[in-house]
Structure formats: C-alpha cells, structure tokens
PDB file of C-alpha atoms and ligand atoms in Angstrom:
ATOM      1  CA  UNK A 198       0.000   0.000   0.000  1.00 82.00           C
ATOM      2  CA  UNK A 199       1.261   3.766  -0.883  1.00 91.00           C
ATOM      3  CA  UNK A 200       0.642   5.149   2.717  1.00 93.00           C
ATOM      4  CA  UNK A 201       1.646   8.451   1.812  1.00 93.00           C
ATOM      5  CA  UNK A 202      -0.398   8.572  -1.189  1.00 93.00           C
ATOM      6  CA  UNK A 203      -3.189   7.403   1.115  1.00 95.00           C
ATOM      7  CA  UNK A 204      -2.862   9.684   3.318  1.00 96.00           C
ATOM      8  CA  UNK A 205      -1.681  13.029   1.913  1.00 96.00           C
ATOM      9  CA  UNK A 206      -5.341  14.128   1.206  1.00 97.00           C
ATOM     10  CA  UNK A 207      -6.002  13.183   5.091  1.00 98.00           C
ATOM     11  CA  UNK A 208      -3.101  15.556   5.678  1.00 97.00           C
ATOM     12  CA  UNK A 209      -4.714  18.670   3.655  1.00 97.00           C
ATOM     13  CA  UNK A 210      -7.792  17.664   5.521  1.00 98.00           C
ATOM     14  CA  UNK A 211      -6.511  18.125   9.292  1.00 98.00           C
ATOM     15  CA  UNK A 212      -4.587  21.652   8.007  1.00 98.00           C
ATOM     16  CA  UNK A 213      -7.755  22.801   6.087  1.00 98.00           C
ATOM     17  CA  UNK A 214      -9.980  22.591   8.871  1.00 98.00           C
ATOM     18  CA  UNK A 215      -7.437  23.778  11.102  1.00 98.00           C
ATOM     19  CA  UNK A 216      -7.527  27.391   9.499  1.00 97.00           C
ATOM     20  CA  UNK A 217     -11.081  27.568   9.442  1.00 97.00           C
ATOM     21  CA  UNK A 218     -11.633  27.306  12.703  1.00 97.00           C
ATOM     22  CA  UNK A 219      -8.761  29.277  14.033  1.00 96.00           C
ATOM     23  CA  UNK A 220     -10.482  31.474  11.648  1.00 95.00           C
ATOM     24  CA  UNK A 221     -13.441  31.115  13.385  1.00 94.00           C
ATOM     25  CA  UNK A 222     -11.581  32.256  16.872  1.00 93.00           C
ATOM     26  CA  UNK A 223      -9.661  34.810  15.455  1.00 92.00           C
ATOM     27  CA  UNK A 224     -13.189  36.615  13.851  1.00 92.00           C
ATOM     28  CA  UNK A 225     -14.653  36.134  17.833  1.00 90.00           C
ATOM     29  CA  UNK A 226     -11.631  37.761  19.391  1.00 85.00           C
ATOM     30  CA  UNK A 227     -11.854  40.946  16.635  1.00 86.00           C
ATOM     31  CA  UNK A 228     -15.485  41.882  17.559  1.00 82.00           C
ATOM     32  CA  UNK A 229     -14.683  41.172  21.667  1.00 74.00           C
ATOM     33  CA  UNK A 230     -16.902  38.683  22.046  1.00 82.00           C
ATOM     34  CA  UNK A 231     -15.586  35.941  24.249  1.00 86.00           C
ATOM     35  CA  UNK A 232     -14.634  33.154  21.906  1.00 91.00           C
ATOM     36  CA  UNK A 233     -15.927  29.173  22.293  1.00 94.00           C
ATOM     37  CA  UNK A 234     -12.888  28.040  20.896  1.00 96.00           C
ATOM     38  CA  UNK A 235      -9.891  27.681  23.296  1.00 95.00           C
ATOM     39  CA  UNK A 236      -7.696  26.112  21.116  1.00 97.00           C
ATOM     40  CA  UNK A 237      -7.773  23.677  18.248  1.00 97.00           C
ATOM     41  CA  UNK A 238      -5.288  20.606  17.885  1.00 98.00           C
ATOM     42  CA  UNK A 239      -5.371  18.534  14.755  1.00 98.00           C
ATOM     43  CA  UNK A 240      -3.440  15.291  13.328  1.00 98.00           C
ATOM     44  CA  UNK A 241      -3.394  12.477  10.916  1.00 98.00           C
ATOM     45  CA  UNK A 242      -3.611   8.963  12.456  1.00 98.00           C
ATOM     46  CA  UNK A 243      -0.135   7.821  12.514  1.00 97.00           C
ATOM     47  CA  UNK A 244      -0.067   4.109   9.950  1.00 97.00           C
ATOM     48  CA  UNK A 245       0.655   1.683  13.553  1.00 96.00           C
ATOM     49  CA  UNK A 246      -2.665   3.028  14.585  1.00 95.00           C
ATOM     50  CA  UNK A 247      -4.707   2.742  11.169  1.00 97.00           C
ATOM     51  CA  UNK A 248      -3.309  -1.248  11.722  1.00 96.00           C
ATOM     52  CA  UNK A 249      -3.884  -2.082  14.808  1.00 94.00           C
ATOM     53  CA  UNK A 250      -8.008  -0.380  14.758  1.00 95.00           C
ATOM     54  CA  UNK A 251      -8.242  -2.537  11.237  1.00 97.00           C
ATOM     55  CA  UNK A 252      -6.945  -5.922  12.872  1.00 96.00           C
ATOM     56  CA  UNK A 253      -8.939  -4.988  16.090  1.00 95.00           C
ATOM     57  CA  UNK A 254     -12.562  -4.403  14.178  1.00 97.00           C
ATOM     58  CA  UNK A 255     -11.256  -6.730  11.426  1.00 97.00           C
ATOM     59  CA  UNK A 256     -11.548  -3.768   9.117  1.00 97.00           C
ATOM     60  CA  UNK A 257      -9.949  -4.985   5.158  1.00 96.00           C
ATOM     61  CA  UNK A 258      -7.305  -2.678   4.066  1.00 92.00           C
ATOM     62  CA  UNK A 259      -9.706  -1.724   1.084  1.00 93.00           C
ATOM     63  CA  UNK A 260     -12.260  -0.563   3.675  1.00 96.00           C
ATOM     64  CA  UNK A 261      -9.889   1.080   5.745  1.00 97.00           C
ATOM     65  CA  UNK A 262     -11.276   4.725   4.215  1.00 96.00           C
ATOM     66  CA  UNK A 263     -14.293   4.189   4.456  1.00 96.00           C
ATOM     67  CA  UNK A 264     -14.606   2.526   7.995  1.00 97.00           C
ATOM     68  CA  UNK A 265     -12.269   4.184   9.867  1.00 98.00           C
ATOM     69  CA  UNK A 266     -13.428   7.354  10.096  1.00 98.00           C
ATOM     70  CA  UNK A 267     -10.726   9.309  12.928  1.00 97.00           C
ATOM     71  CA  UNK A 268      -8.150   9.011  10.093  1.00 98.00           C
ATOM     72  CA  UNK A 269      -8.090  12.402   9.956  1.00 98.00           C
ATOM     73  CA  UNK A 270      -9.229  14.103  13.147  1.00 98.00           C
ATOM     74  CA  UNK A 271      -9.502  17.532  14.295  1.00 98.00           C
ATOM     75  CA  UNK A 272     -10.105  18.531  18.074  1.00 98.00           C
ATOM     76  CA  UNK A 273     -12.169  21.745  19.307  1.00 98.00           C
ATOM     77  CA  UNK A 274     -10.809  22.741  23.137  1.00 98.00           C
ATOM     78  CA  UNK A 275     -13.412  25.047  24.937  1.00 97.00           C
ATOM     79  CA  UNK A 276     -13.442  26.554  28.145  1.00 95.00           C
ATOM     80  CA  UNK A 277     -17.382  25.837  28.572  1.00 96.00           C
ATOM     81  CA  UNK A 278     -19.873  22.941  27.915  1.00 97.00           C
ATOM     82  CA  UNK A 279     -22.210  25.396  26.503  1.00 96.00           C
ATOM     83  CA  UNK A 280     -19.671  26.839  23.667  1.00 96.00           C
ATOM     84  CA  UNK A 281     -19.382  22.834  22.594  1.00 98.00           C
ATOM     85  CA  UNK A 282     -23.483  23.571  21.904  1.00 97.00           C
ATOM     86  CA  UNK A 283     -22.763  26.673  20.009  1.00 96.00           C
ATOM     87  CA  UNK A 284     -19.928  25.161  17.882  1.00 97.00           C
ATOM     88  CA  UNK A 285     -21.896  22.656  17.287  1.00 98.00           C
ATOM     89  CA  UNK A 286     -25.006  24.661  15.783  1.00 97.00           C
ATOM     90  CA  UNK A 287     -22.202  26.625  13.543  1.00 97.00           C
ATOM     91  CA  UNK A 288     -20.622  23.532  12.106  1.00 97.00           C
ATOM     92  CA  UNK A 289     -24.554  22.428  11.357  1.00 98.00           C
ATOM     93  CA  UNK A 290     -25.167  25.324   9.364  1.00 97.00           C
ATOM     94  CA  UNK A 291     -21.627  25.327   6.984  1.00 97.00           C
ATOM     95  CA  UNK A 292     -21.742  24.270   3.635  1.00 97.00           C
ATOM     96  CA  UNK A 293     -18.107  23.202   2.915  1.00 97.00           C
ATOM     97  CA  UNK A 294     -18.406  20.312   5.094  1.00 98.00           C
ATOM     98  CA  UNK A 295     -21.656  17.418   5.150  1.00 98.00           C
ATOM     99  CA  UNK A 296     -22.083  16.198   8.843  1.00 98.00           C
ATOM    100  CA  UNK A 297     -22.834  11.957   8.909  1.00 98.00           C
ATOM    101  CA  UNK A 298     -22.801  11.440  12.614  1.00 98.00           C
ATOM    102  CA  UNK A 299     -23.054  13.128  15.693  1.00 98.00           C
ATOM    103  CA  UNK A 300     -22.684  11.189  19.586  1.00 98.00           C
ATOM    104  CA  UNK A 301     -23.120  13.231  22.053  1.00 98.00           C
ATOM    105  CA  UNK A 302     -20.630  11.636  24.774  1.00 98.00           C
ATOM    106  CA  UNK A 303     -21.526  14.464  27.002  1.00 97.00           C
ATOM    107  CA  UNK A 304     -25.072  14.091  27.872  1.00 96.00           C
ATOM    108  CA  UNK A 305     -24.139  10.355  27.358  1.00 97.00           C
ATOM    109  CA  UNK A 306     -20.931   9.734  28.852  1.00 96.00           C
ATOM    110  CA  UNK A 307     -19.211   6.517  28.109  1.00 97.00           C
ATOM    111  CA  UNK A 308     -18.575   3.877  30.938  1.00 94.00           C
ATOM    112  CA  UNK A 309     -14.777   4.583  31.037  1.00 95.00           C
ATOM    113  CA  UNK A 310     -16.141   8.323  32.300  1.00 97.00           C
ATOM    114  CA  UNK A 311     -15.349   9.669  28.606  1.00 98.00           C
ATOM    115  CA  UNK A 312     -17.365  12.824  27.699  1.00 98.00           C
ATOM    116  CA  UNK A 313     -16.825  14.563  24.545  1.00 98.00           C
ATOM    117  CA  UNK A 314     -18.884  15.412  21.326  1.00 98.00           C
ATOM    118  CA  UNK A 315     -17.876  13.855  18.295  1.00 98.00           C
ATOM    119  CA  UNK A 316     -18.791  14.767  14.399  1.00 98.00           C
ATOM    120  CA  UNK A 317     -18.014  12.624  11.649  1.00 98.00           C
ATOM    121  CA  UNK A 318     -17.739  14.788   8.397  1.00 98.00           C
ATOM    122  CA  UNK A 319     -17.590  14.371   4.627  1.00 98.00           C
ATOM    123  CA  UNK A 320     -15.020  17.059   3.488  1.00 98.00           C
ATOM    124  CA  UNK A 321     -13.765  17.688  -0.130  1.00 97.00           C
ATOM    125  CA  UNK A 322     -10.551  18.485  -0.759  1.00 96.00           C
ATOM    126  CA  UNK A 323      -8.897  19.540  -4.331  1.00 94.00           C
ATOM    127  CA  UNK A 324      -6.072  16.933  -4.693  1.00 91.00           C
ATOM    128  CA  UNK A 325      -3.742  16.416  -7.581  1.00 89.00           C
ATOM    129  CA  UNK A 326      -6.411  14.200  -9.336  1.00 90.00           C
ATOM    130  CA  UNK A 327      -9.558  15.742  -8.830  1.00 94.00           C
ATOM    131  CA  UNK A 328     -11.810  16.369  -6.185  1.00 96.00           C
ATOM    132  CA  UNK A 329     -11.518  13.279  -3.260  1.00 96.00           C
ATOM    133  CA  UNK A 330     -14.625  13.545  -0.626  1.00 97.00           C
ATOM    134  CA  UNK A 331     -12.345  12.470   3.157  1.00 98.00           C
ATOM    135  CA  UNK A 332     -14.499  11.466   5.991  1.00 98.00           C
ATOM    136  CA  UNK A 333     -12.905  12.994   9.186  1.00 98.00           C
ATOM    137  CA  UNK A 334     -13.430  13.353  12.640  1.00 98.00           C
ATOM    138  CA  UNK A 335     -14.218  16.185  14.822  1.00 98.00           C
ATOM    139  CA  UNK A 336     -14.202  16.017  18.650  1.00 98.00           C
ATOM    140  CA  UNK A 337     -15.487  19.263  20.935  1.00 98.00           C
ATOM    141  CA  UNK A 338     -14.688  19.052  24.740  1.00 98.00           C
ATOM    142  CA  UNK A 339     -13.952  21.569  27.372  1.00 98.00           C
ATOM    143  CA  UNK A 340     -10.561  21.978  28.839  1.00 98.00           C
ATOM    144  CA  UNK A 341     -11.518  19.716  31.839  1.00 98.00           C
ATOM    145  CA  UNK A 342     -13.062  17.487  29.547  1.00 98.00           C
ATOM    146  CA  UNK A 343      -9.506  17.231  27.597  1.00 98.00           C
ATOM    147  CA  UNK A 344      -7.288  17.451  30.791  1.00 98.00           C
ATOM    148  CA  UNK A 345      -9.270  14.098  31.737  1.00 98.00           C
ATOM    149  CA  UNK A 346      -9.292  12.448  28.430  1.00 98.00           C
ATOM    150  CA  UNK A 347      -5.404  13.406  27.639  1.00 98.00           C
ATOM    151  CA  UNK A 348      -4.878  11.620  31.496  1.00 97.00           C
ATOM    152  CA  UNK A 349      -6.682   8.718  30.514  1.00 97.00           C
ATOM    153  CA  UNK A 350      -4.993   7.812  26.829  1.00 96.00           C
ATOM    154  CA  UNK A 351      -1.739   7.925  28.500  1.00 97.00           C
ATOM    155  CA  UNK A 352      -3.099   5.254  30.894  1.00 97.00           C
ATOM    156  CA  UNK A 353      -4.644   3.230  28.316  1.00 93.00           C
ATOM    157  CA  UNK A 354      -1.647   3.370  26.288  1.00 91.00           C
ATOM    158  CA  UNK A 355       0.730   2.124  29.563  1.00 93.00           C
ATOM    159  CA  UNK A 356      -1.638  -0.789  30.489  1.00 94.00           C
ATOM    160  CA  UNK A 357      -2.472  -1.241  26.923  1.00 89.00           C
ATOM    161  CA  UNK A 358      -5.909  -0.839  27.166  1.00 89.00           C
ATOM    162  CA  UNK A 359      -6.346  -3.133  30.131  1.00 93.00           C
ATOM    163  CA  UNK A 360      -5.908  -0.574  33.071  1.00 95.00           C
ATOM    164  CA  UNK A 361      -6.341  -2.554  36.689  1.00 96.00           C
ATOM    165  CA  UNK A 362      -9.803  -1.923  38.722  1.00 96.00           C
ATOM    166  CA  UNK A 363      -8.587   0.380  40.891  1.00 96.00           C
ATOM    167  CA  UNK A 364      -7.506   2.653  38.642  1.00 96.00           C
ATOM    168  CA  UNK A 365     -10.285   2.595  36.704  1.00 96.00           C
ATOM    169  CA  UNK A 366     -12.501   3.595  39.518  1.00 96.00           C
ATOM    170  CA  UNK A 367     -10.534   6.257  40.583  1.00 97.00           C
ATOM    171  CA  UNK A 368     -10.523   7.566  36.636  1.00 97.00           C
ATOM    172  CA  UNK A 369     -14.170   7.507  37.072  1.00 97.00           C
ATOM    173  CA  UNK A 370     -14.256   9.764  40.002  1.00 97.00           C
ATOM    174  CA  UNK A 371     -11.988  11.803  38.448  1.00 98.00           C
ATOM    175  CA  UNK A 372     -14.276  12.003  35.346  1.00 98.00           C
ATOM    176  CA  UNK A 373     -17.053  13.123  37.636  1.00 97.00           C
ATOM    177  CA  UNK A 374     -15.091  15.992  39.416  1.00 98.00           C
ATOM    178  CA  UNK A 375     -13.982  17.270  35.918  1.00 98.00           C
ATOM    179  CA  UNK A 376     -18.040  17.352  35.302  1.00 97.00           C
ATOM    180  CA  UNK A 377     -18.272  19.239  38.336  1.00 98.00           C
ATOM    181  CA  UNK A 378     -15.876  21.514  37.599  1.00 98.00           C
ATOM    182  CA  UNK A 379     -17.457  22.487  34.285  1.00 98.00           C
ATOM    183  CA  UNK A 380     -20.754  23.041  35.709  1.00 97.00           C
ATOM    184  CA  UNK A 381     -18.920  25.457  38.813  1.00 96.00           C
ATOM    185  CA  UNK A 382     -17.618  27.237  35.950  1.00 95.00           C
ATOM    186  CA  UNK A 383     -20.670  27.254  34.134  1.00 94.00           C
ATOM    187  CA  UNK A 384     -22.164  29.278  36.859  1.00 93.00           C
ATOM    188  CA  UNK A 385     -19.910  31.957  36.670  1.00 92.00           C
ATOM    189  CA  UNK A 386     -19.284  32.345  33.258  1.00 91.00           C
ATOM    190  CA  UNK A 387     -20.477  35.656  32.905  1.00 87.00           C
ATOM    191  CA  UNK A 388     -18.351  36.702  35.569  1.00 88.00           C
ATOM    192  CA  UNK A 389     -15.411  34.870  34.051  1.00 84.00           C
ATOM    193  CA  UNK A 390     -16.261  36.370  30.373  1.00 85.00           C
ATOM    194  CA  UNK A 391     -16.712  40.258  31.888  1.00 85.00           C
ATOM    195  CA  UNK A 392     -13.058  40.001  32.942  1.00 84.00           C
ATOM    196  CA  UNK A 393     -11.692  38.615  29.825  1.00 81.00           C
ATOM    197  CA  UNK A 394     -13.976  41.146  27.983  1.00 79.00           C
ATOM    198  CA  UNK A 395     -11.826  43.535  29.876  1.00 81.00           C
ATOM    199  CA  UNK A 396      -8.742  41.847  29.319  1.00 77.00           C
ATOM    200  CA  UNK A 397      -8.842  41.912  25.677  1.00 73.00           C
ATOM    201  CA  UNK A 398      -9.908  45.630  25.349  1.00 70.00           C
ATOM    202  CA  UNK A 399      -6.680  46.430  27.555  1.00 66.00           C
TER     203      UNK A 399
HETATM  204  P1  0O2 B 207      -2.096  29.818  20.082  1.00 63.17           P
HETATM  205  O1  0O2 B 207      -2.221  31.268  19.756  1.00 63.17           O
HETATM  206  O2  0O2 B 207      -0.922  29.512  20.948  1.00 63.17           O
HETATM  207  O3  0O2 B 207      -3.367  29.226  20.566  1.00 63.17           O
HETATM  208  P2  0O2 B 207       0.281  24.376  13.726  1.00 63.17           P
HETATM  209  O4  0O2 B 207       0.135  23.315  12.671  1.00 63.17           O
HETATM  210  O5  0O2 B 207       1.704  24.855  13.917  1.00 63.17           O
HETATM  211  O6  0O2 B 207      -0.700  25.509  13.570  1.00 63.17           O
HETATM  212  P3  0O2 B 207       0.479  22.395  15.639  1.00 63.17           P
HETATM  213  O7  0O2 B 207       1.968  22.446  15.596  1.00 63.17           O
HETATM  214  O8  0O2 B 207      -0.219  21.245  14.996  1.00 63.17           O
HETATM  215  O9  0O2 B 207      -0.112  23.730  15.060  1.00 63.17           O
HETATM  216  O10 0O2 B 207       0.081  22.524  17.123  1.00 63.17           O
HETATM  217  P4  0O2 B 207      -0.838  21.605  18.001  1.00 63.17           P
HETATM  218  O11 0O2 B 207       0.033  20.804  18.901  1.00 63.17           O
HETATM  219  O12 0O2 B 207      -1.824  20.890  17.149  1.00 63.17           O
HETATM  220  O13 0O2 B 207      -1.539  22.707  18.886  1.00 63.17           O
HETATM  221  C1  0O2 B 207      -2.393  23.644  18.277  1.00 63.17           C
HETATM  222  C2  0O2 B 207      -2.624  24.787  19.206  1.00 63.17           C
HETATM  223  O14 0O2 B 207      -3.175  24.311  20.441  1.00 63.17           O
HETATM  224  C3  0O2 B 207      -1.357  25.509  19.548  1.00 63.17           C
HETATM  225  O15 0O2 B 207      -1.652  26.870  19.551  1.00 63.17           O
HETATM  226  C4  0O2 B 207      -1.033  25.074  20.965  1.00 63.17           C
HETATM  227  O16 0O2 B 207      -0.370  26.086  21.661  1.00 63.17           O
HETATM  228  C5  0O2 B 207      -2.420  24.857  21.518  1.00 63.17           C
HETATM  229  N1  0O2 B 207      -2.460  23.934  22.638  1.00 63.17           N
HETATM  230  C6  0O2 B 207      -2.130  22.624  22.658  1.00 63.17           C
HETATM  231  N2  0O2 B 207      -2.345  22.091  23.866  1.00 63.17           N
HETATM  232  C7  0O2 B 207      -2.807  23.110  24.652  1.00 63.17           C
HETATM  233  C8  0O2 B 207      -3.229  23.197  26.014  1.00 63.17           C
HETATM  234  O17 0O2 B 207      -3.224  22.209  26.777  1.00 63.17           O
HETATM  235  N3  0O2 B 207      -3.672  24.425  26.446  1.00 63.17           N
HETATM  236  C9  0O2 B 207      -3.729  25.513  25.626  1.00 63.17           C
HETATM  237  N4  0O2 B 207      -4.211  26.676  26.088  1.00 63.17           N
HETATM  238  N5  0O2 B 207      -3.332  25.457  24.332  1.00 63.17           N
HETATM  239  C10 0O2 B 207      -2.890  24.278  23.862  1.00 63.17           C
HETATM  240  P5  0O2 B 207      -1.581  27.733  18.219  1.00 63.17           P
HETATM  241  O18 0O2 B 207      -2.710  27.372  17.339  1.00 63.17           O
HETATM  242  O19 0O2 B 207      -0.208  27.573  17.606  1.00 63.17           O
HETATM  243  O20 0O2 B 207      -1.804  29.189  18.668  1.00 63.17           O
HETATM  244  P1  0O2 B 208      -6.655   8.063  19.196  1.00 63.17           P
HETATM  245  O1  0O2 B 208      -6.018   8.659  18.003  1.00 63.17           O
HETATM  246  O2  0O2 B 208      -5.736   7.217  19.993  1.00 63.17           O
HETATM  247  O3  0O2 B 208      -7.422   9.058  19.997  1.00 63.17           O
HETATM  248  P2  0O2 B 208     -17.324   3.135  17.872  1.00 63.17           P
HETATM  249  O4  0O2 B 208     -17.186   2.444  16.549  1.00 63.17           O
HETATM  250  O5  0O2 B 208     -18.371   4.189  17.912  1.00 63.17           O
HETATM  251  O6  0O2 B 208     -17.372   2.191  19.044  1.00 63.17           O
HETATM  252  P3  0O2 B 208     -15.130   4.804  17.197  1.00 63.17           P
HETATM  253  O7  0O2 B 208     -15.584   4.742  15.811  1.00 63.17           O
HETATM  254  O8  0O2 B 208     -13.683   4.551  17.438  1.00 63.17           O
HETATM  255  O9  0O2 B 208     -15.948   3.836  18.129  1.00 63.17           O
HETATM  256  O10 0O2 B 208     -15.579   6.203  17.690  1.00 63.17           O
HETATM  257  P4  0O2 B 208     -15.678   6.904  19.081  1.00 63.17           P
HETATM  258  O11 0O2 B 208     -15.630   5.969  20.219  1.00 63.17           O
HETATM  259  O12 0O2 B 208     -16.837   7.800  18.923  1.00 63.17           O
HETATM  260  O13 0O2 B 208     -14.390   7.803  19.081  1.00 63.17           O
HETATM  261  C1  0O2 B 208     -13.119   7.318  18.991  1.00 63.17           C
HETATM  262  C2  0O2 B 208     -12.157   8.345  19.518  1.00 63.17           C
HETATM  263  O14 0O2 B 208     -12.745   9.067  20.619  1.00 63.17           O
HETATM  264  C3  0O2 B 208     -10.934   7.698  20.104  1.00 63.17           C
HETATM  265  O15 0O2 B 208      -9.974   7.573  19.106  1.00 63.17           O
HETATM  266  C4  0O2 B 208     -10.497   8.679  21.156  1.00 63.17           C
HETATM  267  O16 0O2 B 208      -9.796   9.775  20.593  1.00 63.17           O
HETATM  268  C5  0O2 B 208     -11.814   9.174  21.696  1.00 63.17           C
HETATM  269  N1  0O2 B 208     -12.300   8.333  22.790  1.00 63.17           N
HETATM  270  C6  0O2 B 208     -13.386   7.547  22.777  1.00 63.17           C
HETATM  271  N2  0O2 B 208     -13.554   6.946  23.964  1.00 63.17           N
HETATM  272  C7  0O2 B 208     -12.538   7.360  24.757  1.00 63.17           C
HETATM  273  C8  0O2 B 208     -12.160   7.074  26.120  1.00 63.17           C
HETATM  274  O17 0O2 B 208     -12.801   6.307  26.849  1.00 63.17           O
HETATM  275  N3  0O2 B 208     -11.044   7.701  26.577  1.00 63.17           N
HETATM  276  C9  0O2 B 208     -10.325   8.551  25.813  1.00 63.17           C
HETATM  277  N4  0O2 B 208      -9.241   9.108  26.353  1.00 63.17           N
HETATM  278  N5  0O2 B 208     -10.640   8.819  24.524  1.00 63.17           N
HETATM  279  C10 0O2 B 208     -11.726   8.238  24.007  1.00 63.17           C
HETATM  280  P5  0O2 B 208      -8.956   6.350  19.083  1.00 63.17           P
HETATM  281  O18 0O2 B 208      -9.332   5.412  18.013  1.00 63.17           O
HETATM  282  O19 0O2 B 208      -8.752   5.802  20.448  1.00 63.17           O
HETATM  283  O20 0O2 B 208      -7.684   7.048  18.553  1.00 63.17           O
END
C-alpha cells in the first residue's frame, strides 16, 4: 500500500480545517466577544494506529477509508460545555463540510467516564487528481473534559488498554469531578467572560 499517497489528502484535511476554525476564533476575538474556541489541535492517524483499529474491528485494508473514520481528526478545546453547543449549531449550518454522525458523549458519557462530542464529516478536498470527498473526525470538549481524556490515553496506552480496577474507579471519580468543575464554571461564566472582555480591550 502507498501510505503516503493514502494519506496526503487526510493531511490537507486536518490543516484545512485547522484554518477555518482558528479562523473562526480569530473573527470572535476581533469583535470582543468571548470566543468558544480555546484552542484547536489537529493530526493524521499515525499508519501503527490505522493497523492495529483494522486488525482490532477486522476492518480490510480496502475498507480502511471508508470505515475508519478518525483518520483524519480535528479537536475543538473550549473553556465551557455550553460553547461545545454553540460550535456545534455553527458547524450544522456550513456548507463546505456534510455532517454523517453526531454522539453526544456528554449528555451520554461513556462507561470509562469519557465525555466529549464527536462529528463525523464528509469534506472535499482539491487533490492532484480531482476532487476526493475524506471522511474525518471532529471532537469538541472543554478543557476539563480534555485534561481528563489526555490523562486517561496515556493510561490506556501504559496498560495497553487493560488498566487494573482500581484505577479505573478512581478515573471515574476523576471524570465526575472534571463534570463538576465544568458546571462550577458554568455558573460563573459571565463573571469569568466580563473580565476577559476587559482583558482583551486592555
Ligand atoms: P495559540 O495562539 O498559541 O493558541 P500548527 O500546525 O503549527 O498551527 P500544531 O503544531 O499542529 O499547530 O500545534 P498543536 O500541537 O496541534 O496545537 C495547536 C494549538 O493548540 C497551539 O496553539 C497550541 O499552543 C495549543 N495547545 C495545545 N495544547 C494546549 C493546552 O493544553 N492548552 C492551551 N491553552 N493550548 C494548547 P496555536 O494554534 O499555535 O496558537
Ligand atoms: P486516538 O487517536 O488514539 O485518539 P465506535 O465504533 O463508535 O465504538 P469509534 O468509531 O472509534 O468507536 O468512535 P468513538 O468511540 O466515537 O471515538 C473514537 C475516539 O474518541 C478515540 O480515538 C479517542 O480519541 C476518543 N475516545 C473515545 N472513547 C474514549 C475514552 O474512553 N477515553 C479517551 N481518552 N478517549 C476516548 P482512538 O481510536 O482511540 O484514537
């Protein structure tokens, strides 16, 4: 298989939608109005990774494209659960990109404590041989959303995906005081925005 063939569309993809919503941000922060992105992270799924989910859903390499669908995956960082909402309805009204899937893992959080929202997109990108339509992946979370999830994958990724009891239990409390958190915040976002309002204006 030409992986870099493969994936070089994947690649324009992640840095496409990238731009646009940093552009997004960057149009908030010129009109003062607090912005609900934080910050935006993007990447291509390295090739060990494409394997191993393949073998693990027994996935053929020709479906690979098509089935995987976090080849290409873009994350949204935001400082409350409400701007995940209002990213949300703005992605559902664009017309460069088709939305396929939503799961809302915040309102239905997954049993390892996960929350999250996730997109799956249809994107078309230009490419040297015409127009290719990429499925990618876009996940929205808060930062105390991320700060658990980032905590987590590490775990996962030293116990290889069998982390002991005890840790898991604790990851689930941990989960819920993240939840907690956001909703503190929540409460005094206004507050929180006023001063950042004032901030930026400085
Ligand atoms: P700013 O103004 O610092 O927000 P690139 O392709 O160079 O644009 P790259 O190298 O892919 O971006 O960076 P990455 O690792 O995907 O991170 C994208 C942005 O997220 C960077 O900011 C990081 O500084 C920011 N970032 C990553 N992790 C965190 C975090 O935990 N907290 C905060 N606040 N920011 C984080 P920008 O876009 O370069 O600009
Ligand atoms: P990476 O690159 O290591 O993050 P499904 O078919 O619906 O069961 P699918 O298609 O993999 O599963 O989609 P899902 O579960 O909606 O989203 C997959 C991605 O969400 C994962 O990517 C993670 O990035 C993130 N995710 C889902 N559940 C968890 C979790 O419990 N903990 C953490 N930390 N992240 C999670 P990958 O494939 O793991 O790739």
């Amino acid at each position: 298989m030409n992986w870099a063939a493969i994936l070089a569309p994947y690649a324009q993809v992640v840095e496409e939608l990238k731009v646009k919503l940093k552009g997004m941000r960057n149009q908030f922060e010129y009109d003062s109005r607090h912005s609900p992105i934080e910050f935006i992270t993007g990447r291509v799924k390295p090739i060990p990774s494409i394997l191993e989910k393949a073998e693990s859903r027994q996935i053929p390499l020709e479906k690979i494209e098509k089935e995987i669908q976090d080849i290409a995956g873009v994350r949204v960082v935001c400082q409350f659960v409400d701007d995940i909402y209002t990213i949300v309805n703005m992605l559902r009204t664009r017309k460069d990109l088709k939305i396929i899937e939503e799961k809302d893992y915040i309102t239905e959080k997954k049993d390892s404590g996960y929350r999250s929202y996730h997109m799956v997109i249809e994107y078309p990108v230009e490419t040297i041989d015409g127009l290719k339509i990429v499925i990618a992946e876009i996940q929205i979370r808060t930062l105390a959303m991320n700060f658990w999830a980032t905590n987590e994958h590490s775990l996962n990724y030293k116990y290889k995906g069998r982390i002991p009891t005890e840790i898991k239990k604790r990851l689930q409390r941990a989960a819920e005081a993240a939840f907690k958190l956001d909703e503190e915040m929540s409460k005094i976002k206004y507050e929180v925005q006023e001063a950042q309002r004032i901030f930026h204006r400085k």
